[in-house]
Short mmCIF file of C-alpha atoms in Angstrom, two decimals:
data_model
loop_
_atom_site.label_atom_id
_atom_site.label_comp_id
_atom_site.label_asym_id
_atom_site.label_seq_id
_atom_site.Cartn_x
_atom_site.Cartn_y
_atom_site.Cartn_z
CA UNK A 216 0.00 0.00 0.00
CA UNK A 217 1.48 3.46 -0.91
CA UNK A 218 1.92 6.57 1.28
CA UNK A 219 -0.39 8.86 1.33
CA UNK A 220 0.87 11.99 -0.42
CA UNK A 221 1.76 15.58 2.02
CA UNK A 222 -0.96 17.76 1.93
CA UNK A 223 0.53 20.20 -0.67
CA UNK A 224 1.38 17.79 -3.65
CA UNK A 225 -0.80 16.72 -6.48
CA UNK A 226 -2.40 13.59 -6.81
CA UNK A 227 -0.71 13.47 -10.31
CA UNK A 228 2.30 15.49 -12.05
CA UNK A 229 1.57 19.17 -12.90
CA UNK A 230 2.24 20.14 -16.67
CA UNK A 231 4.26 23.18 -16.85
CA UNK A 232 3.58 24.00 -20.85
CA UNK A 233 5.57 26.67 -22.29
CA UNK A 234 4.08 28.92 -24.87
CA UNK A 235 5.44 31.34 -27.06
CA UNK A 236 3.71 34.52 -28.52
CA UNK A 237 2.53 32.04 -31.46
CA UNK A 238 0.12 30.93 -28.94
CA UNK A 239 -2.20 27.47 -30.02
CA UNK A 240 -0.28 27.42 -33.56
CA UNK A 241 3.38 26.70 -31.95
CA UNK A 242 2.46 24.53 -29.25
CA UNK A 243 3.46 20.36 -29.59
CA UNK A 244 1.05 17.80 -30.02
CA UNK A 245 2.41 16.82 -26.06
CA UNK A 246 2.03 20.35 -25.10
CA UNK A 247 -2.09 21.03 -26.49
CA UNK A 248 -2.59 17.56 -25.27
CA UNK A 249 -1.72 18.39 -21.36
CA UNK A 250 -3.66 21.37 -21.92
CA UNK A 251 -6.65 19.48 -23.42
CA UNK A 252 -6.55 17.37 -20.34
CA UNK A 253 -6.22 20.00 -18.09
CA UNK A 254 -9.49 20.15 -15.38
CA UNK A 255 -7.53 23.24 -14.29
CA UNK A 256 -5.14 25.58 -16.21
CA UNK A 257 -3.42 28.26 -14.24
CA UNK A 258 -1.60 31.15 -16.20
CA UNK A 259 -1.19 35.10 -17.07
CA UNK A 260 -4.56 36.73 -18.38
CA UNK A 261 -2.89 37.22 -21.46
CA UNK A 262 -1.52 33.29 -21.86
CA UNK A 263 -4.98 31.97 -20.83
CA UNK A 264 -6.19 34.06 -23.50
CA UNK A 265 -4.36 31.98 -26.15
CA UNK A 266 -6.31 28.88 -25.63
CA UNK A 267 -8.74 27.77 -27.62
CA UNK A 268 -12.42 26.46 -26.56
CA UNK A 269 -11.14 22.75 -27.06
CA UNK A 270 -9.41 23.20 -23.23
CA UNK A 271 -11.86 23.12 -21.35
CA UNK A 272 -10.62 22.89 -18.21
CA UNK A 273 -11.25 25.74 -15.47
CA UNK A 274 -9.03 29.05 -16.62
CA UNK A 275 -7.25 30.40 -13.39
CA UNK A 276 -5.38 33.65 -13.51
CA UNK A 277 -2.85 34.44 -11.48
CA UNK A 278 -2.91 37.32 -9.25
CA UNK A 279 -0.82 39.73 -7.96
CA UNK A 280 2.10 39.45 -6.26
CA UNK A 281 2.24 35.92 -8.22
CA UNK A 282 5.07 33.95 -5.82
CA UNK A 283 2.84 33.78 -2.28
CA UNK A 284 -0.16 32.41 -4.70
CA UNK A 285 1.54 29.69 -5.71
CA UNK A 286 1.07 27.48 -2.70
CA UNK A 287 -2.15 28.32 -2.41
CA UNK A 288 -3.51 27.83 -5.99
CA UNK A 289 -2.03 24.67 -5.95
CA UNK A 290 -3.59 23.30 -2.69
CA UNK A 291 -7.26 24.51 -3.67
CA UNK A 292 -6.83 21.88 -7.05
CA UNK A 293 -4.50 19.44 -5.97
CA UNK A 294 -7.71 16.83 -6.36
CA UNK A 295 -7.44 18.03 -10.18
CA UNK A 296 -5.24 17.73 -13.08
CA UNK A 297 -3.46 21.20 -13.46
CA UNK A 298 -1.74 22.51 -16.52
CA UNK A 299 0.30 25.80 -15.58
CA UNK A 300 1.24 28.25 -18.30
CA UNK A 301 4.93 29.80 -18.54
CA UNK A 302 5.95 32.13 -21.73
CA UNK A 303 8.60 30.05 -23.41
CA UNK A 304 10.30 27.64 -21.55
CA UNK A 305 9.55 27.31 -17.53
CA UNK A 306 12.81 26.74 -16.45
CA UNK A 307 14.28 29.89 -18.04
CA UNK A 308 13.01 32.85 -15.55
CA UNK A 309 10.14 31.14 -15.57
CA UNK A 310 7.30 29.78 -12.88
CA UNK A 311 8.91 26.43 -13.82
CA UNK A 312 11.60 27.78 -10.56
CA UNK A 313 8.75 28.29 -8.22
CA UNK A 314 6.78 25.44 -8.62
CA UNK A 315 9.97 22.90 -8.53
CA UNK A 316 10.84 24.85 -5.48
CA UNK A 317 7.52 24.19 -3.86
CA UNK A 318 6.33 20.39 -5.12
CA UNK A 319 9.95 19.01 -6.02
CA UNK A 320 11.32 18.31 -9.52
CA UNK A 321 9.30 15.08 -9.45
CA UNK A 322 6.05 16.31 -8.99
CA UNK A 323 6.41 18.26 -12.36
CA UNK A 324 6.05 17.14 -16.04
CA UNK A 325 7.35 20.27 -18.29
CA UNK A 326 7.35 21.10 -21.91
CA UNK A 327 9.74 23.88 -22.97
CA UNK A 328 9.03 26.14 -25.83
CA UNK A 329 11.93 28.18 -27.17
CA UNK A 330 12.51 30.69 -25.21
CA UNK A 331 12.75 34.26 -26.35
CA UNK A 332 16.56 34.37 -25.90
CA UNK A 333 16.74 31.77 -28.11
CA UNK A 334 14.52 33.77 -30.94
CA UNK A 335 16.76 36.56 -30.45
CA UNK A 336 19.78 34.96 -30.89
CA UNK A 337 18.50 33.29 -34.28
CA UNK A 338 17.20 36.35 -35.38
CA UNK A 339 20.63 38.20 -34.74
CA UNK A 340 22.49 35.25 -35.76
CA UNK A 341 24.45 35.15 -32.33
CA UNK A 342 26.08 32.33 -30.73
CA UNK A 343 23.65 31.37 -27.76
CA UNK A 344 26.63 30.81 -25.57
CA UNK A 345 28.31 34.14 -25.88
CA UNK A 346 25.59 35.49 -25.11
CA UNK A 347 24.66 37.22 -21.37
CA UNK A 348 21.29 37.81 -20.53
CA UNK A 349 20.21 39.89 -17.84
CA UNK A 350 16.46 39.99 -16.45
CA UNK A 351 15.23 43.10 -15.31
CA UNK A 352 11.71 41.65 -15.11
CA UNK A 353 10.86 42.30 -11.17
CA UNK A 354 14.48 43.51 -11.09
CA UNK A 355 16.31 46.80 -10.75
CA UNK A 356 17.14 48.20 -14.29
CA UNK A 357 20.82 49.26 -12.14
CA UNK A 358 21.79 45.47 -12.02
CA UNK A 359 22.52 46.29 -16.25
CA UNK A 360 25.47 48.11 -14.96
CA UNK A 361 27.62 45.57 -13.59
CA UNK A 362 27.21 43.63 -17.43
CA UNK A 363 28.60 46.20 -19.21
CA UNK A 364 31.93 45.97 -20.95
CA UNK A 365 33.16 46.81 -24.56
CA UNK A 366 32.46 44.54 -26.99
CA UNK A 367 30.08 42.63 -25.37
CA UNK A 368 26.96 41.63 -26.18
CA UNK A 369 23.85 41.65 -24.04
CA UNK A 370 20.44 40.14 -24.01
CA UNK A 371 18.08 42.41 -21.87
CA UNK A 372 14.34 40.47 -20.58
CA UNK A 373 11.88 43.67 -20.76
CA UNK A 374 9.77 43.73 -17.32
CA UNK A 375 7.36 46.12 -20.51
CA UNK A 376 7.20 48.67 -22.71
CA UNK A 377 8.99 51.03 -20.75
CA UNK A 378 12.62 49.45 -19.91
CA UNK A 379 14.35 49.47 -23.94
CA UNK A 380 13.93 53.58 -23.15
CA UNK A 381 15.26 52.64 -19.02
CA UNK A 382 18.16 51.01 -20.38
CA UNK A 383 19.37 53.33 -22.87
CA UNK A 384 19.19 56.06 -20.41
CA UNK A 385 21.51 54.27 -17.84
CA UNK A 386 23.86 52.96 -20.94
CA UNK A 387 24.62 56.77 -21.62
CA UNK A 388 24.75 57.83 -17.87
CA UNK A 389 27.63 54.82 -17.53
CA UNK A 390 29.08 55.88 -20.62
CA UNK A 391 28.03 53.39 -23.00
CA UNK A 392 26.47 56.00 -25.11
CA UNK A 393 27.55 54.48 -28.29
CA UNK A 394 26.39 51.00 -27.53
CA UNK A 395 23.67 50.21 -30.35
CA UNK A 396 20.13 48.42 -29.45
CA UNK A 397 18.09 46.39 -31.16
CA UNK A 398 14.33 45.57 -29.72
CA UNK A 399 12.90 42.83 -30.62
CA UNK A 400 8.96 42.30 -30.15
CA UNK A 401 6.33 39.67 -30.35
CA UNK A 402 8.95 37.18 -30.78
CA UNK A 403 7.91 33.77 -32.90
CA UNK A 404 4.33 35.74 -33.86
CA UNK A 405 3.19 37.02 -37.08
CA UNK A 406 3.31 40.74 -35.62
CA UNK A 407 7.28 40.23 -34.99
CA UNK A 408 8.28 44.09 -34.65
CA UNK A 409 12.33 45.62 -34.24
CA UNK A 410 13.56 48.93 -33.08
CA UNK A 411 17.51 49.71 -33.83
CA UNK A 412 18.91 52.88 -32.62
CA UNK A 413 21.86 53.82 -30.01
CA UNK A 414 21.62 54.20 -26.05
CA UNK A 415 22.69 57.81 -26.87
CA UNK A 416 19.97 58.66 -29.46
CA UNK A 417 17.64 56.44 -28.63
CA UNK A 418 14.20 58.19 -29.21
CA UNK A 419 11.81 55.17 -29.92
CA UNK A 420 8.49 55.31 -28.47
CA UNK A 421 7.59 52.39 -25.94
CA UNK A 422 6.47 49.28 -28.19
CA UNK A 423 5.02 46.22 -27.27
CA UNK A 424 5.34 44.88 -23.73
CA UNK A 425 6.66 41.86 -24.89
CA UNK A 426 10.13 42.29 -25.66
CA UNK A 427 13.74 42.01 -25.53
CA UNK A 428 16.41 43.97 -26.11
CA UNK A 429 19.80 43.25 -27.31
CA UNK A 430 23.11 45.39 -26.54
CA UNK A 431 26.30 45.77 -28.41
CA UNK A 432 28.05 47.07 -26.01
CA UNK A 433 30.43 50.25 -26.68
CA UNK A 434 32.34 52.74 -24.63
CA UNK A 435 32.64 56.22 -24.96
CA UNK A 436 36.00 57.55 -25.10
CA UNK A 437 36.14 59.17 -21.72
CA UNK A 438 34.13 56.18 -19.83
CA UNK A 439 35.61 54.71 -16.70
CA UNK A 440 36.78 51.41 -17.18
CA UNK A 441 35.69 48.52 -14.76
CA UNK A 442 37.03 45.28 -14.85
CA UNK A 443 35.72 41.88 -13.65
CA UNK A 444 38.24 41.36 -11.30
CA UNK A 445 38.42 43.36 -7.38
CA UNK A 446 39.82 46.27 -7.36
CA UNK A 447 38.17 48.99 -9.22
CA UNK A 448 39.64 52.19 -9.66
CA UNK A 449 39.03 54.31 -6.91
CA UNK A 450 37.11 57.08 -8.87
CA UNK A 451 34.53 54.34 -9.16
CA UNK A 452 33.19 55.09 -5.89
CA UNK A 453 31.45 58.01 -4.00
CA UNK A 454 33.04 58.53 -0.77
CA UNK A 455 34.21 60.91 1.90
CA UNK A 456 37.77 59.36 2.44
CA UNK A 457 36.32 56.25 3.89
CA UNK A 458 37.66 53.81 1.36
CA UNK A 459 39.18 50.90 1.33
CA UNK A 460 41.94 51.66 -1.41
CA UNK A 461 42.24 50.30 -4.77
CA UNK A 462 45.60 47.50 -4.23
CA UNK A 463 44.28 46.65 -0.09
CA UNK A 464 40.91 46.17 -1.69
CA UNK A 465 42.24 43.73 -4.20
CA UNK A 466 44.11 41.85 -1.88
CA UNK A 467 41.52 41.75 0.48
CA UNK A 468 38.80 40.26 -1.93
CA UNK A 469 41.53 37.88 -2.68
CA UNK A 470 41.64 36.77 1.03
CA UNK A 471 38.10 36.81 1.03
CA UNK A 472 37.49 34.28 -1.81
CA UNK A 473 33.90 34.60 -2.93
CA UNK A 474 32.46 32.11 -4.03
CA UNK A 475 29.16 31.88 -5.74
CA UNK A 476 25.55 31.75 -3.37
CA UNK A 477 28.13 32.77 -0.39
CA UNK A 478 26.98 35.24 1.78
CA UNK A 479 29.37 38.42 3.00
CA UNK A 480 29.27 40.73 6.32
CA UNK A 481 31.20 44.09 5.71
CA UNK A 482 31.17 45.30 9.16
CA UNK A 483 32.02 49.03 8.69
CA UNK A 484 31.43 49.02 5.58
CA UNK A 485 32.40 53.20 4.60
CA UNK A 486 31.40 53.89 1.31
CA UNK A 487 31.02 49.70 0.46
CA UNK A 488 33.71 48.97 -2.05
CA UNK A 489 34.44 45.12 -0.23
CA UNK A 490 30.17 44.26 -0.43
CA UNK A 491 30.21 45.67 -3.66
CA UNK A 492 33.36 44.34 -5.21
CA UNK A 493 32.35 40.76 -3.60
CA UNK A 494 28.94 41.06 -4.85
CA UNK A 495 30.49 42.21 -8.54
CA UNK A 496 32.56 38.49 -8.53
CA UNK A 497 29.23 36.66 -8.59
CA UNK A 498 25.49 37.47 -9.84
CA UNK A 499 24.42 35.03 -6.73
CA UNK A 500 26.53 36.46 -4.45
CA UNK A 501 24.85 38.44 -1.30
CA UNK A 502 26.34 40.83 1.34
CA UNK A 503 25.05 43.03 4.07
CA UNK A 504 26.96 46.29 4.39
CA UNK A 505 27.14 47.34 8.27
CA UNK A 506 27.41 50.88 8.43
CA UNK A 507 26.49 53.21 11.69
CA UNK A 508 26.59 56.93 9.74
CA UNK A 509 23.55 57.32 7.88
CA UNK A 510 25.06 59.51 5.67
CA UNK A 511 27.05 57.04 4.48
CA UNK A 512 25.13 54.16 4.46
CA UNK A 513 22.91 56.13 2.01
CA UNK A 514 26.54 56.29 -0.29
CA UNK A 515 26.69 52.83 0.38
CA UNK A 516 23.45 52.44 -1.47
CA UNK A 517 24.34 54.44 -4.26
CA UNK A 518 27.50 53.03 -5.13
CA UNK A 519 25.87 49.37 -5.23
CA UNK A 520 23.10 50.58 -7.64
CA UNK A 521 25.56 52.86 -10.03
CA UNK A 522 28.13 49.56 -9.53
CA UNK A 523 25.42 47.27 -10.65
CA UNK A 524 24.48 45.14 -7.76
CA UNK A 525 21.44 47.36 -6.52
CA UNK A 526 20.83 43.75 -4.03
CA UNK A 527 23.45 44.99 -1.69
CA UNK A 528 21.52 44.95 1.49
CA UNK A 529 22.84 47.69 3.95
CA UNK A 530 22.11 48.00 7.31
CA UNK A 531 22.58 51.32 9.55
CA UNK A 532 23.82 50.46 13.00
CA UNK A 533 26.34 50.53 15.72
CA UNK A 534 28.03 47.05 15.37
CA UNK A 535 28.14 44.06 17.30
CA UNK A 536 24.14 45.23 18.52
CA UNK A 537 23.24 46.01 14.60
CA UNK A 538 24.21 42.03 13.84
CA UNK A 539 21.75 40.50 15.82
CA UNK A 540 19.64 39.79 13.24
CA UNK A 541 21.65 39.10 10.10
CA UNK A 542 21.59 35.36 8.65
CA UNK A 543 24.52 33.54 9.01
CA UNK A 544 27.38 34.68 6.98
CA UNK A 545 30.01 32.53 4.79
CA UNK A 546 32.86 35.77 5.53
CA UNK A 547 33.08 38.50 7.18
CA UNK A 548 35.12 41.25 6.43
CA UNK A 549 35.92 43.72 9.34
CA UNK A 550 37.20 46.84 8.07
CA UNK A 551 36.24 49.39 10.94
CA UNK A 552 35.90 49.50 14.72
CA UNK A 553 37.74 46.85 15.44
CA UNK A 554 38.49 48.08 19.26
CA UNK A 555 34.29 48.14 19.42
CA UNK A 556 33.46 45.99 22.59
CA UNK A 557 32.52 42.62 21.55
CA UNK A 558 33.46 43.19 17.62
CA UNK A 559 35.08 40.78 17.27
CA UNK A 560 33.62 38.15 19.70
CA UNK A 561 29.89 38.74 17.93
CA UNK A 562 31.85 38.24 14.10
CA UNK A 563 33.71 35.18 15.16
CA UNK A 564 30.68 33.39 16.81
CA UNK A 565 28.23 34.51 13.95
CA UNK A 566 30.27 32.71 11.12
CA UNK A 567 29.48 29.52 10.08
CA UNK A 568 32.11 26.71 10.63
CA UNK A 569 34.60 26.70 7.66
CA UNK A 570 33.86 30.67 6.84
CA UNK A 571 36.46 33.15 6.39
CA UNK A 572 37.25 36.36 8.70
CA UNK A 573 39.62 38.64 7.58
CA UNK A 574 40.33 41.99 9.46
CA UNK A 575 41.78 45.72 7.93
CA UNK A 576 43.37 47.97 10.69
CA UNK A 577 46.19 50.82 10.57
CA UNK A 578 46.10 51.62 14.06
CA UNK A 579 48.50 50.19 17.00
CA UNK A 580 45.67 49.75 19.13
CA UNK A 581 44.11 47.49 16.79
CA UNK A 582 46.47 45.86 15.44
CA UNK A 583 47.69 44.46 19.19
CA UNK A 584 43.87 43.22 19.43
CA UNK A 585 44.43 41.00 16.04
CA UNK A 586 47.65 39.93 17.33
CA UNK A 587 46.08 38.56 20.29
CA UNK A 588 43.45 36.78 18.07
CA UNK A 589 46.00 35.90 16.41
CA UNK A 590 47.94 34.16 19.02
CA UNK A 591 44.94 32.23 19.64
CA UNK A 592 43.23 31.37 16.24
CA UNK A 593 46.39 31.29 13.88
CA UNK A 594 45.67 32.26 10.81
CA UNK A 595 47.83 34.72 8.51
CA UNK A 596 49.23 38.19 9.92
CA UNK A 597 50.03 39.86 6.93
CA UNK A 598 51.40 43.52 6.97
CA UNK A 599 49.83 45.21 3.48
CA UNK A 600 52.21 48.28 2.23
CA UNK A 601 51.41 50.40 -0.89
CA UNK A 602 54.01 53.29 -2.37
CA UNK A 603 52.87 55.69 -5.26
CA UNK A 604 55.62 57.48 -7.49
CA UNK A 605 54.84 61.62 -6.49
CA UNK A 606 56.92 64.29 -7.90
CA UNK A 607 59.30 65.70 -5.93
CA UNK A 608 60.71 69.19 -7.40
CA UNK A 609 61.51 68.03 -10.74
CA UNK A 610 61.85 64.64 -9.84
CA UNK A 611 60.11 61.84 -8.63
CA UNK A 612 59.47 60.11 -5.76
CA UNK A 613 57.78 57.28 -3.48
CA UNK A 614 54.97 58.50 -1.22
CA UNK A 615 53.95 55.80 1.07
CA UNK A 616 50.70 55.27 2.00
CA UNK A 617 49.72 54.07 5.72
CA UNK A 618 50.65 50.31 6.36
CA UNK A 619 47.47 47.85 6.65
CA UNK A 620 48.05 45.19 9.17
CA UNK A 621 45.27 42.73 7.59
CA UNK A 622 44.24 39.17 9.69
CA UNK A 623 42.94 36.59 8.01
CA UNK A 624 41.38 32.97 9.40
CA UNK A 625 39.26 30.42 8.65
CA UNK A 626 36.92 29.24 11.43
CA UNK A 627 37.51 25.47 12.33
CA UNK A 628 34.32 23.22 12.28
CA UNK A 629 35.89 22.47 16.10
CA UNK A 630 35.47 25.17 18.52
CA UNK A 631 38.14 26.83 20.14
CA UNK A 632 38.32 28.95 22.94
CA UNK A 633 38.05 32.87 22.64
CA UNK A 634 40.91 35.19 23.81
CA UNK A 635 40.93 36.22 27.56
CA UNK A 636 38.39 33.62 28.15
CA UNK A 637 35.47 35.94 27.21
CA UNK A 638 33.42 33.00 26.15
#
């Protein structure tokens, strides 16, 4: 006799049936059969308006916000057989996502159409591999930013009618003025419709909601350049002097190692260049910025969004208090008030076994606190030391900067006891 089945799974595998703006005419003889077999089909207004009379089954729009629905939806017609709608294929920014997340993999049968990436790269005859796509459907149009390098090229997924215009206003404010842009609507229909223009001069008027926009990316003469690895030039950033250079913030991202899905603490975080930078290596990469001047917290914020990683979550607080309620990190990266009462202490019991702390400080007082930890913990005590050539007269010279004494550990999956027994 078999198990009964949880509460919140069908009785029998939900069709996830990808449909294109073709509608009916481009579906598979699999696909129109799941939907003729449907008792209920759950989709966008516009999707469910597709269908033709032959599915019969009950027509369920989703509503609005869409992802706390889903549960729901499901458990009212689990009894049924249900047929959910995605625009091209489910798995690609797609519901497919959500409902895997919330039945399981198994509990799914789905049936991809092409997806409009893939009619955009066949209509501009580019390799689908070369190509990056970047959603801004939901998203921040400022996430663009971190994509953008010369002579790349760029799929964009339209959240409507109004981003191609979005986009080529924050290519020319980045200096990418020059880059041209092709939008592309009604992809795989009959009423296929294209735009060309550059971000610069861009003066279509807003199109069909459906669409997507592809970027050749290309840089003004006077445009800032940003690189993929750490260590952006320090001109990149707004700040007040609160910066963690351009060669200590490369080696310190080094130390750091992100890695993608990992989660970063910048405790003191200035004007953000470690979050940022870390969040920059990754597109899944997360970090919380711990800043206690509201003033710059809020230049924390804009750096991340003209940077590209508008996700940077920042937090404005007096640390160890304003870390009470952070989730777990994979590093932390303590660049500021070190001698804070507990710093330390709340950092190194927050991170998860195996995660990486590494400290910043240029004072004495400081420094003799991470020597103590360091006494302790082991680790690597590494004294950081940068010289710029100056002139001097009508020569040059070396100005040296102040020396970083940087710390850097990796907690053991084995406690150990904290300096000065403050455990």
């Amino acid at each position: 006799m078999s198990a009964a089945l949880p509460p919140d799974v069908p009785p029998s595998p939900v069709s996830v049936v990808g449909i294109g703006a073709d509608g009916w005419s481009g579906l598979s003889g699999g696909a129109r059969a799941a939907l003729r077999e449907a008792e209920v089909v759950i989709g966008g207004a516009r999707q469910l308006e597709l269908l033709p009379p032959e599915c019969a089954g009950v027509r369920v729009a989703w509503p609005s916000p869409l992802r706390p629905a889903v549960p729901r939806l499901l458990a009212e017609h689990r009894e049924r057989r249900i047929a959910v709608l995605a625009s091209g294929d489910p798995m690609f920014y797609g519901i497919g996502r959500a409902l895997a997340e919330e039945l399981g993999p198994e509990a799914l049968r789905v049936l991809p159409h092409p997806s409009s990436v893939s009619y955009a790269c066949a209509r501009l005859g580019w390799p689908l591999e070369d190509t990056e796509v970047v959603t801004l459907v939901g998203r921040p149009a400022a996430r663009l930013a971190a994509s953008l390098h010369e002579g790349r090229r760029l799929l964009v997924l339209s959240a409507d009618a109004s981003t191609p215009a979005t986009v080529a206003a924050l290519l020319a404010a980045h200096g990418f003025g020059p880059s041209r842009l092709r939008v592309l609507e009604q992809l795989g229909s009959e009423a296929e419709a294209y735009a060309d223009g550059t971000a610069e001069t861009w003066t279509h008027a807003p199109g069909d909601r459906l669409n997507v926009i592809a970027i050749e990316c290309r840089a003004s003469a006077d445009a800032l350049r940003l690189g993929t690895v750490p260590g952006l030039p320090d001109e990149a950033y707004e700040h007040d002097g609160q910066l963690t250079k351009r060669h200590i913030r490369a080696a310190t991202l080094a130390t750091l190692a992100p890695a993608p899905g990992e989660l970063l603490w910048d405790v003191g975080g200035g004007s953000g260049s470690i979050a940022i930078e870390w969040m920059r290596a990754h597109g899944s990469c997360r970090a919380v910025s711990v800043e206690r001047d509201p003033a710059r917290a809020e230049r924390i914020t804009r750096n991340a969004d003209r940077l590209g990683v508008p996700g940077l979550r920042v937090v404005t607080g007096r640390a160890p208090a304003a870390l009470a309620e952070l989730d777990v990190p994979d590093a932390v990266f303590i660049g500021g008030g070190l001698t804070a009462p507990g710093l330390l202490d709340a950092c190194w019991e927050a991170l998860r076994p195996g995660g990486r702390l590494v400290a910043n400080t240029v004072t004495l007082e400081s420094e003799a606190l991470l020597g103590e930890w360091y006494r302790s913990y082991g680790g690597e005590l590494t004294r950081l030391a940068v010289a710029h050539a100056v002139p001097v007269g009508g020569f040059t010279g070396w100005r040296q900067a102040m020396p970083v004494t940087q710390w850097s550990v990796r907690k053991p999956s084995i406690p150990v006891p904290v300096p000065g027994d403050r455990t």
